[in-house]
């Protein structure tokens, strides 16, 4: 399965530099400060889960990384590339070409899947590799079918998104993101929009991905047991800051901060 | 059977009406897409320009626009034959209304679709052409169908700039025969038959667009 995901950080650089680094990042929506002097870094290949109450800024971290949201202060680098250019203009303080370069290293899986409804499953997965990476259609389809097989949906390749269940749609969305061979894959509450009985199949795919690949993964989730299983590190967010972080075992069994304890009690019941 | 003697003349007029209507729909659609896309995707200057076009032509009377093109424009040295003038006037008018349809349908494509396109690193043009427009165009079709029929009916105004369309022919015959009831009934029937054809054509195009966009609800129907 490793040939499916070719772009992987080499071991030498892995120890050296973080693949994601937020330094003093502040993000505001009008008067509301969503991220406040935010510092955070992720090592290559690391699986990090962000948990916390809604509105605490977890999803914003992912959206900033995906260049869906600009930020006002501080610095952010991805694979050593700073998001802001020295003379960058516009809200992102960077040219389209620069943002394009950044995005070539990141992929994202959305809460509501966001598949393209007018394209078949296969087309959803091949469109970007052909249009953006310049693969031939045959190469792209070959890659797509490998990935669809990996998420267990190779037989659905000619279906349309509306013909699939939510869980199947999300698995296609994961294949679609992987087809671009990102170094970093972001999951924004990937199971929150699913019926309870469909959550398992999506978590299963993510779990396999986490255990079998060196892909760097950043997950926002409300599935605590899953977070505990897949992540190398769990970060508890509150009010735009990381209140507590550490190995999942410790966070879930012996949280140091009262706010973490309170949150975990409320969600674990 | 007087009314049979009217038919050849009315049919000739109907051909002119059909030609002016079809040409105006085609050019108007092109203008509608250009202005509608400019409103949504253009920078400030381009979208303001498109907005001005839309509001000026929506906000003034088509009849006066036609008079202006036909009588006033030659005074500054630009003159076209009546049919060209009629087509230009009608196209600009239809394009202005159509641009609002295009803008509305593009804006109705969920933001999440654009975000997904961005996350996959599609460029702006690709996002518009392959992601947004194919979804939006399906939503535009019913409104475009209305506009096409509206165009047919509005085309009767070109009779007032001396174009021998269906309305013009009807007027001429009535002036000679004073047989108002027969002439105008035939004329109404003529417009209705043409609009019926137009409506069927638009239905057909709508079905093709739906199939082209391959929405499963159409594929399965």
CSV table of C-alpha atoms in Angstrom, one decimal:
chain,number,residue,atom,x,y,z
A,1,UNK,CA,0.0,0.0,0.0
A,2,UNK,CA,3.0,2.2,0.4
A,3,UNK,CA,3.3,2.8,-3.3
A,4,UNK,CA,-0.1,4.5,-3.2
A,5,UNK,CA,1.3,7.3,-1.1
A,6,UNK,CA,4.7,8.1,-2.6
A,7,UNK,CA,5.4,11.5,-1.2
A,8,UNK,CA,6.7,10.9,2.3
A,9,UNK,CA,9.1,12.8,4.4
A,10,UNK,CA,12.5,11.1,4.5
A,11,UNK,CA,13.8,10.0,7.9
A,12,UNK,CA,16.7,12.5,7.9
A,13,UNK,CA,14.5,15.6,7.8
A,14,UNK,CA,12.0,14.0,10.1
A,15,UNK,CA,14.0,14.6,13.2
A,16,UNK,CA,15.3,17.9,12.1
A,17,UNK,CA,12.5,20.3,11.5
A,18,UNK,CA,8.7,20.5,12.3
A,19,UNK,CA,6.5,20.2,9.2
A,20,UNK,CA,4.0,22.6,10.7
A,21,UNK,CA,5.0,25.5,12.8
A,22,UNK,CA,2.7,28.3,14.2
A,23,UNK,CA,4.6,31.1,16.0
A,24,UNK,CA,2.5,33.7,17.7
A,25,UNK,CA,-0.4,33.4,15.2
A,26,UNK,CA,-3.4,35.6,15.9
A,27,UNK,CA,-6.6,35.2,14.0
A,28,UNK,CA,-9.5,37.6,14.3
A,29,UNK,CA,-13.0,37.6,12.8
A,30,UNK,CA,-13.8,41.3,13.3
A,31,UNK,CA,-13.8,41.9,17.0
A,32,UNK,CA,-13.7,38.2,17.8
A,33,UNK,CA,-10.2,36.8,18.4
A,34,UNK,CA,-10.3,33.1,17.4
A,35,UNK,CA,-6.6,32.3,17.8
A,36,UNK,CA,-4.6,34.3,20.3
A,37,UNK,CA,-0.8,34.3,20.1
A,38,UNK,CA,-1.0,30.7,19.1
A,39,UNK,CA,2.1,28.5,19.2
A,40,UNK,CA,2.0,25.0,17.9
A,41,UNK,CA,4.3,22.6,15.9
A,42,UNK,CA,3.9,19.2,14.4
A,43,UNK,CA,6.7,16.8,13.5
A,44,UNK,CA,6.8,15.0,10.2
A,45,UNK,CA,4.7,11.9,10.4
A,46,UNK,CA,3.1,12.9,13.7
A,47,UNK,CA,-0.6,12.2,14.3
A,48,UNK,CA,-2.1,15.0,16.3
A,49,UNK,CA,-5.7,15.3,17.5
A,50,UNK,CA,-7.2,18.6,18.5
A,51,UNK,CA,-10.1,18.4,20.9
A,52,UNK,CA,-12.1,21.0,22.8
A,53,UNK,CA,-15.4,22.7,23.0
A,54,UNK,CA,-16.9,24.1,19.8
A,55,UNK,CA,-15.8,27.6,18.9
A,56,UNK,CA,-12.5,27.1,20.6
A,57,UNK,CA,-10.6,27.6,17.4
A,58,UNK,CA,-9.7,24.0,16.5
A,59,UNK,CA,-11.2,24.0,13.0
A,60,UNK,CA,-9.7,27.5,12.4
A,61,UNK,CA,-6.2,26.0,12.8
A,62,UNK,CA,-7.0,23.6,10.0
A,63,UNK,CA,-8.6,26.2,7.8
A,64,UNK,CA,-5.6,28.5,8.1
A,65,UNK,CA,-3.3,25.7,7.2
A,66,UNK,CA,-5.4,24.9,4.1
A,67,UNK,CA,-5.3,28.7,3.2
A,68,UNK,CA,-9.1,28.9,3.5
A,69,UNK,CA,-8.6,31.6,6.1
A,70,UNK,CA,-6.0,34.3,6.4
A,71,UNK,CA,-4.5,35.2,9.8
A,72,UNK,CA,-3.4,38.6,11.0
A,73,UNK,CA,-0.3,38.3,13.1
A,74,UNK,CA,2.5,35.9,13.7
A,75,UNK,CA,4.2,33.4,11.5
A,76,UNK,CA,3.3,30.0,10.1
A,77,UNK,CA,5.5,27.7,8.1
A,78,UNK,CA,4.7,24.5,6.3
A,79,UNK,CA,7.5,22.2,5.3
A,80,UNK,CA,9.7,25.3,5.9
A,81,UNK,CA,7.7,27.5,3.6
A,82,UNK,CA,6.3,30.7,5.3
A,83,UNK,CA,2.7,31.4,4.5
A,84,UNK,CA,3.3,35.2,4.2
A,85,UNK,CA,5.6,36.5,1.5
A,86,UNK,CA,7.8,39.5,2.4
A,87,UNK,CA,5.9,41.8,0.0
A,88,UNK,CA,2.8,39.8,-0.1
A,89,UNK,CA,-0.5,41.6,-0.8
A,90,UNK,CA,-4.1,40.9,0.0
A,91,UNK,CA,-5.5,39.2,3.1
A,92,UNK,CA,-3.2,36.3,2.7
A,93,UNK,CA,-0.1,38.5,2.1
A,94,UNK,CA,1.0,36.1,-0.6
A,95,UNK,CA,0.6,35.7,-4.3
A,96,UNK,CA,-1.7,33.0,-5.8
A,97,UNK,CA,1.3,31.2,-7.0
A,98,UNK,CA,2.8,31.1,-3.5
A,99,UNK,CA,-0.5,29.8,-2.0
A,100,UNK,CA,-0.6,27.2,-4.8
A,101,UNK,CA,2.8,26.0,-3.7
A,102,UNK,CA,1.8,25.8,-0.1
A,103,UNK,CA,-1.4,23.9,-0.9
A,104,UNK,CA,0.5,21.3,-2.9
A,105,UNK,CA,1.7,19.9,0.5
A,106,UNK,CA,-1.6,19.9,2.3
A,107,UNK,CA,-4.9,18.1,1.8
A,108,UNK,CA,-8.1,18.4,3.7
A,109,UNK,CA,-11.1,16.2,4.5
A,110,UNK,CA,-14.2,18.2,5.4
A,111,UNK,CA,-17.0,17.6,7.8
A,112,UNK,CA,-19.6,17.6,5.1
A,113,UNK,CA,-17.4,15.7,2.6
A,114,UNK,CA,-17.8,18.4,-0.1
A,115,UNK,CA,-17.6,15.9,-3.0
A,116,UNK,CA,-18.4,17.4,-6.4
A,117,UNK,CA,-22.0,16.3,-7.0
A,118,UNK,CA,-21.8,16.5,-10.8
A,119,UNK,CA,-18.9,14.1,-11.1
A,120,UNK,CA,-18.6,10.4,-10.7
A,121,UNK,CA,-16.6,9.0,-7.8
A,122,UNK,CA,-13.8,8.2,-10.1
A,123,UNK,CA,-13.9,11.7,-11.6
A,124,UNK,CA,-13.9,13.2,-8.1
A,125,UNK,CA,-10.7,11.5,-7.4
A,126,UNK,CA,-9.0,12.0,-10.7
A,127,UNK,CA,-10.0,15.6,-11.5
A,128,UNK,CA,-7.3,17.3,-9.4
A,129,UNK,CA,-4.4,15.0,-10.3
A,130,UNK,CA,-5.1,15.6,-14.0
A,131,UNK,CA,-5.9,19.3,-13.8
A,132,UNK,CA,-3.4,20.3,-11.1
A,133,UNK,CA,-0.6,17.7,-11.1
A,134,UNK,CA,-0.7,17.2,-14.9
A,135,UNK,CA,-1.1,13.4,-14.7
A,136,UNK,CA,-2.5,11.6,-17.7
A,137,UNK,CA,-6.0,10.4,-17.3
A,138,UNK,CA,-4.8,6.8,-17.3
A,139,UNK,CA,-2.2,7.4,-14.6
A,140,UNK,CA,-4.7,9.3,-12.5
A,141,UNK,CA,-7.3,6.6,-12.8
A,142,UNK,CA,-4.8,4.0,-11.9
A,143,UNK,CA,-3.9,6.0,-8.8
A,144,UNK,CA,-7.6,6.6,-8.0
A,145,UNK,CA,-8.5,3.0,-8.2
A,146,UNK,CA,-5.7,2.0,-5.9
A,147,UNK,CA,-6.9,4.6,-3.4
A,148,UNK,CA,-10.6,3.6,-3.8
A,149,UNK,CA,-9.6,0.0,-3.2
A,150,UNK,CA,-7.8,1.2,0.0
A,151,UNK,CA,-11.0,2.8,1.3
A,152,UNK,CA,-13.0,-0.2,0.1
A,153,UNK,CA,-15.0,1.5,-2.6
A,154,UNK,CA,-13.4,0.5,-5.9
A,155,UNK,CA,-16.8,-1.0,-7.0
A,156,UNK,CA,-18.5,2.4,-6.6
A,157,UNK,CA,-16.2,4.3,-9.0
A,158,UNK,CA,-19.0,5.0,-11.5
A,159,UNK,CA,-21.6,6.0,-9.0
A,160,UNK,CA,-22.4,9.6,-8.2
A,161,UNK,CA,-22.0,11.1,-4.7
A,162,UNK,CA,-25.7,11.3,-4.1
A,163,UNK,CA,-26.0,7.6,-4.6
A,164,UNK,CA,-23.6,6.9,-1.8
A,165,UNK,CA,-24.1,6.9,2.0
A,166,UNK,CA,-22.5,9.6,4.0
A,167,UNK,CA,-19.8,7.2,5.2
A,168,UNK,CA,-19.0,6.2,1.7
A,169,UNK,CA,-18.9,9.8,0.6
A,170,UNK,CA,-16.4,10.6,3.3
A,171,UNK,CA,-14.2,7.6,2.3
A,172,UNK,CA,-14.3,8.9,-1.3
A,173,UNK,CA,-13.3,12.4,0.0
A,174,UNK,CA,-10.4,10.8,1.8
A,175,UNK,CA,-9.3,9.1,-1.4
A,176,UNK,CA,-9.7,12.3,-3.2
A,177,UNK,CA,-7.4,14.2,-0.8
A,178,UNK,CA,-4.8,11.4,-0.8
A,179,UNK,CA,-4.7,11.4,-4.6
A,180,UNK,CA,-2.8,14.7,-4.5
A,181,UNK,CA,-0.2,13.0,-2.3
A,182,UNK,CA,-0.1,15.6,0.4
A,183,UNK,CA,2.6,15.6,3.2
A,184,UNK,CA,0.0,16.8,5.6
A,185,UNK,CA,-3.6,15.7,5.8
A,186,UNK,CA,-6.2,17.7,7.7
A,187,UNK,CA,-9.4,16.1,9.0
A,188,UNK,CA,-12.0,18.6,10.1
A,189,UNK,CA,-14.5,16.7,12.2
A,190,UNK,CA,-14.7,13.9,9.6
A,191,UNK,CA,-17.5,12.0,11.3
A,192,UNK,CA,-19.6,14.8,12.8
A,193,UNK,CA,-22.1,14.8,9.9
A,194,UNK,CA,-22.5,11.0,9.8
A,195,UNK,CA,-25.2,8.8,11.2
A,196,UNK,CA,-23.8,6.9,14.2
A,197,UNK,CA,-23.8,3.6,12.5
A,198,UNK,CA,-21.6,5.0,9.7
A,199,UNK,CA,-19.0,6.6,11.9
A,200,UNK,CA,-17.1,3.3,12.3
A,201,UNK,CA,-16.2,2.7,8.6
A,202,UNK,CA,-14.7,6.2,8.3
A,203,UNK,CA,-12.7,5.9,11.5
A,204,UNK,CA,-11.5,2.5,10.3
A,205,UNK,CA,-10.1,4.1,7.1
A,206,UNK,CA,-8.4,6.9,9.0
A,207,UNK,CA,-7.0,4.5,11.6
A,208,UNK,CA,-5.4,2.3,8.8
A,209,UNK,CA,-4.0,5.4,7.3
A,210,UNK,CA,-2.5,6.5,10.6
A,211,UNK,CA,-1.0,3.2,11.3
A,212,UNK,CA,0.4,2.4,7.9
A,213,UNK,CA,1.7,5.7,6.6
A,214,UNK,CA,4.2,8.3,7.5
A,215,UNK,CA,1.6,11.0,6.5
A,216,UNK,CA,1.4,13.8,8.9
A,217,UNK,CA,-2.1,14.0,10.2
A,218,UNK,CA,-4.0,16.7,12.1
A,219,UNK,CA,-7.5,15.8,13.2
A,220,UNK,CA,-10.2,17.8,14.8
A,221,UNK,CA,-12.7,15.3,16.3
A,222,UNK,CA,-15.3,14.7,19.0
A,223,UNK,CA,-14.7,11.0,18.9
A,224,UNK,CA,-12.6,10.7,22.1
A,225,UNK,CA,-12.0,7.0,22.0
A,226,UNK,CA,-10.7,7.3,18.5
A,227,UNK,CA,-8.5,10.2,19.4
A,228,UNK,CA,-7.0,8.2,22.1
A,229,UNK,CA,-6.3,5.3,19.8
A,230,UNK,CA,-4.8,7.0,16.7
A,231,UNK,CA,-3.0,10.0,17.9
A,232,UNK,CA,0.6,10.4,19.1
A,233,UNK,CA,-0.4,13.6,20.8
A,234,UNK,CA,-3.7,15.2,21.9
A,235,UNK,CA,-4.1,18.9,22.3
A,236,UNK,CA,-6.9,20.3,24.3
A,237,UNK,CA,-8.1,23.7,23.0
A,238,UNK,CA,-10.0,26.4,24.8
A,239,UNK,CA,-10.6,30.0,23.8
A,240,UNK,CA,-8.1,30.0,21.0
A,241,UNK,CA,-5.2,28.5,22.9
A,242,UNK,CA,-3.9,25.0,23.7
A,243,UNK,CA,-4.6,24.6,27.4
A,244,UNK,CA,-3.0,21.2,27.7
A,245,UNK,CA,-1.3,18.7,25.4
A,246,UNK,CA,0.4,15.4,25.7
A,247,UNK,CA,0.3,11.7,25.0
A,248,UNK,CA,-3.3,10.5,24.7
A,249,UNK,CA,-3.0,8.1,27.6
A,250,UNK,CA,-2.1,10.9,30.0
A,251,UNK,CA,-4.6,13.4,28.7
A,252,UNK,CA,-7.4,11.0,28.9
A,253,UNK,CA,-6.5,9.3,32.2
A,254,UNK,CA,-4.8,12.0,34.2
A,255,UNK,CA,-5.5,15.5,32.8
A,256,UNK,CA,-3.6,18.2,34.7
A,257,UNK,CA,-5.7,21.2,33.9
A,258,UNK,CA,-9.2,21.5,35.5
A,259,UNK,CA,-10.6,22.8,32.2
A,260,UNK,CA,-9.5,19.6,30.4
A,261,UNK,CA,-10.9,17.5,33.2
A,262,UNK,CA,-14.2,19.3,33.0
A,263,UNK,CA,-14.4,19.0,29.2
A,264,UNK,CA,-13.6,15.3,29.2
A,265,UNK,CA,-16.1,14.7,31.9
A,266,UNK,CA,-18.8,16.4,29.9
A,267,UNK,CA,-18.1,14.5,26.7
A,268,UNK,CA,-17.2,11.1,28.1
A,269,UNK,CA,-20.2,11.3,30.5
B,1,UNK,CA,-62.0,33.3,-46.0
B,2,UNK,CA,-60.1,36.6,-45.7
B,3,UNK,CA,-57.8,35.3,-43.0
B,4,UNK,CA,-56.0,32.9,-45.5
B,5,UNK,CA,-54.9,35.9,-47.5
B,6,UNK,CA,-53.3,37.4,-44.5
B,7,UNK,CA,-51.2,34.4,-43.8
B,8,UNK,CA,-48.3,34.8,-46.3
B,9,UNK,CA,-47.6,38.3,-45.1
B,10,UNK,CA,-47.9,37.3,-41.4
B,11,UNK,CA,-45.6,34.3,-42.0
B,12,UNK,CA,-43.0,36.5,-43.5
B,13,UNK,CA,-43.2,38.7,-40.4
B,14,UNK,CA,-43.0,35.7,-38.1
B,15,UNK,CA,-39.7,34.7,-39.8
B,16,UNK,CA,-38.3,38.1,-39.0
B,17,UNK,CA,-39.5,37.9,-35.4
B,18,UNK,CA,-38.0,34.4,-35.1
B,19,UNK,CA,-34.6,35.5,-36.5
B,20,UNK,CA,-34.5,38.6,-34.3
B,21,UNK,CA,-35.5,36.6,-31.2
B,22,UNK,CA,-33.0,33.8,-31.8
B,23,UNK,CA,-30.2,36.1,-32.5
B,24,UNK,CA,-31.0,38.2,-29.4
B,25,UNK,CA,-31.2,35.1,-27.2
B,26,UNK,CA,-27.8,33.8,-28.5
B,27,UNK,CA,-26.0,37.2,-28.1
B,28,UNK,CA,-27.9,38.0,-24.9
B,29,UNK,CA,-26.9,34.7,-23.4
B,30,UNK,CA,-23.2,35.4,-24.1
B,31,UNK,CA,-23.6,38.9,-22.6
B,32,UNK,CA,-25.4,37.4,-19.6
B,33,UNK,CA,-22.6,34.9,-18.9
B,34,UNK,CA,-19.9,37.5,-19.4
B,35,UNK,CA,-21.6,40.1,-17.1
B,36,UNK,CA,-22.8,37.5,-14.6
B,37,UNK,CA,-19.4,35.9,-14.2
B,38,UNK,CA,-17.7,39.3,-14.1
B,39,UNK,CA,-20.0,40.3,-11.2
B,40,UNK,CA,-19.1,37.2,-9.2
B,41,UNK,CA,-15.5,36.6,-10.1
B,42,UNK,CA,-14.2,39.9,-11.4
B,43,UNK,CA,-12.1,42.4,-9.5
B,44,UNK,CA,-13.7,45.6,-8.3
B,45,UNK,CA,-13.3,47.5,-11.6
B,46,UNK,CA,-14.6,44.6,-13.8
B,47,UNK,CA,-17.5,43.8,-11.5
B,48,UNK,CA,-18.5,47.5,-11.2
B,49,UNK,CA,-18.5,47.8,-15.0
B,50,UNK,CA,-20.8,44.7,-15.2
B,51,UNK,CA,-23.0,46.1,-12.5
B,52,UNK,CA,-23.4,49.4,-14.4
B,53,UNK,CA,-24.3,47.6,-17.6
B,54,UNK,CA,-26.9,45.4,-15.8
B,55,UNK,CA,-28.5,48.3,-14.0
B,56,UNK,CA,-28.6,50.7,-16.9
B,57,UNK,CA,-30.2,48.3,-19.3
B,58,UNK,CA,-32.6,46.8,-16.7
B,59,UNK,CA,-33.5,50.2,-15.4
B,60,UNK,CA,-34.5,51.9,-18.6
B,61,UNK,CA,-37.3,51.2,-21.1
B,62,UNK,CA,-36.4,48.8,-24.0
B,63,UNK,CA,-38.5,50.9,-26.3
B,64,UNK,CA,-36.6,54.0,-25.5
B,65,UNK,CA,-33.3,52.1,-25.8
B,66,UNK,CA,-34.4,51.0,-29.3
B,67,UNK,CA,-35.4,54.6,-30.2
B,68,UNK,CA,-32.1,55.8,-28.9
B,69,UNK,CA,-30.1,53.3,-30.9
B,70,UNK,CA,-32.1,53.9,-34.0
B,71,UNK,CA,-32.6,57.6,-34.0
B,72,UNK,CA,-30.0,59.1,-31.7
B,73,UNK,CA,-26.9,57.0,-32.4
B,74,UNK,CA,-26.8,58.0,-36.1
B,75,UNK,CA,-26.5,61.6,-35.0
B,76,UNK,CA,-23.1,60.8,-33.6
B,77,UNK,CA,-22.2,59.0,-36.8
B,78,UNK,CA,-23.1,55.4,-36.0
B,79,UNK,CA,-25.9,53.9,-37.9
B,80,UNK,CA,-26.9,50.4,-38.5
B,81,UNK,CA,-29.8,48.9,-40.5
B,82,UNK,CA,-33.0,48.4,-38.5
B,83,UNK,CA,-32.7,44.7,-38.0
B,84,UNK,CA,-29.1,45.0,-36.6
B,85,UNK,CA,-30.3,47.8,-34.4
B,86,UNK,CA,-33.2,45.7,-33.1
B,87,UNK,CA,-30.9,42.7,-32.4
B,88,UNK,CA,-28.4,44.9,-30.6
B,89,UNK,CA,-31.0,46.6,-28.5
B,90,UNK,CA,-32.8,43.4,-27.6
B,91,UNK,CA,-29.6,41.5,-26.8
B,92,UNK,CA,-28.3,44.2,-24.5
B,93,UNK,CA,-31.6,44.2,-22.7
B,94,UNK,CA,-31.8,40.4,-22.4
B,95,UNK,CA,-28.2,40.1,-21.4
B,96,UNK,CA,-28.8,42.5,-18.5
B,97,UNK,CA,-31.6,40.4,-17.1
B,98,UNK,CA,-29.7,37.2,-17.9
B,99,UNK,CA,-26.7,38.4,-16.0
B,100,UNK,CA,-28.7,38.4,-12.8
B,101,UNK,CA,-29.7,34.8,-13.4
B,102,UNK,CA,-26.1,33.8,-13.9
B,103,UNK,CA,-25.0,35.7,-10.9
B,104,UNK,CA,-27.7,34.3,-8.7
B,105,UNK,CA,-27.0,30.7,-9.7
B,106,UNK,CA,-23.2,31.1,-9.3
B,107,UNK,CA,-23.7,32.5,-5.8
B,108,UNK,CA,-26.1,29.7,-5.0
B,109,UNK,CA,-23.3,27.1,-5.4
B,110,UNK,CA,-22.3,26.2,-1.9
B,111,UNK,CA,-19.2,27.9,-0.5
B,112,UNK,CA,-18.1,24.4,0.5
B,113,UNK,CA,-17.6,23.5,-3.2
B,114,UNK,CA,-15.2,26.4,-3.7
B,115,UNK,CA,-13.4,25.4,-0.5
B,116,UNK,CA,-13.0,21.8,-1.7
B,117,UNK,CA,-11.7,23.1,-5.0
B,118,UNK,CA,-9.3,25.3,-3.2
B,119,UNK,CA,-8.1,22.4,-1.0
B,120,UNK,CA,-7.4,20.4,-4.2
B,121,UNK,CA,-5.4,23.4,-5.5
B,122,UNK,CA,-7.6,24.1,-8.5
B,123,UNK,CA,-7.0,27.5,-10.1
B,124,UNK,CA,-9.7,30.1,-10.4
B,125,UNK,CA,-10.6,29.4,-14.0
B,126,UNK,CA,-10.8,25.6,-13.4
B,127,UNK,CA,-12.9,26.1,-10.3
B,128,UNK,CA,-15.3,28.3,-12.3
B,129,UNK,CA,-15.5,26.2,-15.4
B,130,UNK,CA,-15.4,22.7,-14.0
B,131,UNK,CA,-16.8,23.0,-10.5
B,132,UNK,CA,-19.1,26.0,-10.2
B,133,UNK,CA,-20.6,26.6,-13.6
B,134,UNK,CA,-21.7,23.0,-14.3
B,135,UNK,CA,-23.6,23.0,-11.0
B,136,UNK,CA,-25.0,26.6,-11.5
B,137,UNK,CA,-26.1,26.1,-15.1
B,138,UNK,CA,-28.6,23.5,-14.1
B,139,UNK,CA,-30.2,26.0,-11.7
B,140,UNK,CA,-30.2,28.7,-14.4
B,141,UNK,CA,-32.2,26.8,-17.0
B,142,UNK,CA,-35.8,27.4,-15.8
B,143,UNK,CA,-35.1,31.2,-15.5
B,144,UNK,CA,-33.5,31.2,-18.8
B,145,UNK,CA,-36.5,29.5,-20.3
B,146,UNK,CA,-38.7,32.4,-19.0
B,147,UNK,CA,-36.3,34.9,-20.3
B,148,UNK,CA,-36.3,33.3,-23.8
B,149,UNK,CA,-40.0,33.6,-24.0
B,150,UNK,CA,-39.9,37.1,-22.7
B,151,UNK,CA,-37.5,37.9,-25.4
B,152,UNK,CA,-39.9,36.7,-28.1
B,153,UNK,CA,-42.6,38.9,-26.7
B,154,UNK,CA,-40.4,41.9,-26.3
B,155,UNK,CA,-39.3,41.6,-29.8
B,156,UNK,CA,-42.6,43.0,-30.9
B,157,UNK,CA,-41.2,46.4,-29.9
B,158,UNK,CA,-38.9,46.4,-32.9
B,159,UNK,CA,-41.9,47.0,-35.1
B,160,UNK,CA,-41.7,50.6,-33.8
B,161,UNK,CA,-38.3,51.1,-35.5
B,162,UNK,CA,-39.7,50.1,-38.9
B,163,UNK,CA,-38.8,46.4,-38.8
B,164,UNK,CA,-41.3,44.3,-40.6
B,165,UNK,CA,-41.8,41.7,-37.9
B,166,UNK,CA,-45.0,39.8,-37.1
B,167,UNK,CA,-46.5,42.8,-35.2
B,168,UNK,CA,-45.5,45.2,-37.9
B,169,UNK,CA,-47.2,43.0,-40.5
B,170,UNK,CA,-50.3,42.7,-38.4
B,171,UNK,CA,-50.5,46.5,-38.1
B,172,UNK,CA,-50.1,47.0,-41.8
B,173,UNK,CA,-52.8,44.5,-42.7
B,174,UNK,CA,-55.2,46.0,-40.1
B,175,UNK,CA,-54.6,49.5,-41.4
B,176,UNK,CA,-55.7,48.4,-44.9
B,177,UNK,CA,-58.5,45.9,-44.0
B,178,UNK,CA,-59.7,47.2,-40.6
B,179,UNK,CA,-60.2,43.6,-39.8
B,180,UNK,CA,-58.8,44.0,-36.3
B,181,UNK,CA,-60.3,40.9,-34.7
B,182,UNK,CA,-59.0,38.4,-37.2
B,183,UNK,CA,-55.6,40.0,-37.7
B,184,UNK,CA,-54.8,40.3,-34.0
B,185,UNK,CA,-56.1,36.8,-33.2
B,186,UNK,CA,-53.9,35.3,-35.9
B,187,UNK,CA,-51.0,37.4,-34.5
B,188,UNK,CA,-51.6,36.1,-31.0
B,189,UNK,CA,-51.7,32.6,-32.2
B,190,UNK,CA,-48.5,33.1,-34.1
B,191,UNK,CA,-46.7,34.4,-31.0
B,192,UNK,CA,-48.1,31.5,-29.0
B,193,UNK,CA,-47.0,28.9,-31.5
B,194,UNK,CA,-43.5,30.4,-31.6
B,195,UNK,CA,-43.3,30.5,-27.8
B,196,UNK,CA,-44.4,26.9,-27.6
B,197,UNK,CA,-41.5,25.9,-29.9
B,198,UNK,CA,-39.2,28.0,-27.8
B,199,UNK,CA,-40.4,26.4,-24.6
B,200,UNK,CA,-39.9,22.9,-25.9
B,201,UNK,CA,-36.5,23.8,-27.1
B,202,UNK,CA,-35.6,25.2,-23.7
B,203,UNK,CA,-36.9,22.0,-22.1
B,204,UNK,CA,-34.7,20.0,-24.4
B,205,UNK,CA,-31.6,22.1,-23.6
B,206,UNK,CA,-32.4,21.8,-19.9
B,207,UNK,CA,-32.5,18.1,-20.1
B,208,UNK,CA,-29.2,18.0,-22.1
B,209,UNK,CA,-27.6,20.3,-19.5
B,210,UNK,CA,-28.8,18.1,-16.7
B,211,UNK,CA,-27.5,15.0,-18.4
B,212,UNK,CA,-24.2,16.8,-19.3
B,213,UNK,CA,-23.8,17.7,-15.6
B,214,UNK,CA,-24.8,14.1,-14.9
B,215,UNK,CA,-26.8,14.7,-11.7
B,216,UNK,CA,-27.9,11.4,-10.5
B,217,UNK,CA,-31.5,12.6,-10.1
B,218,UNK,CA,-31.6,13.1,-13.9
B,219,UNK,CA,-29.6,10.0,-14.7
B,220,UNK,CA,-32.0,7.9,-12.7
B,221,UNK,CA,-35.2,9.5,-13.8
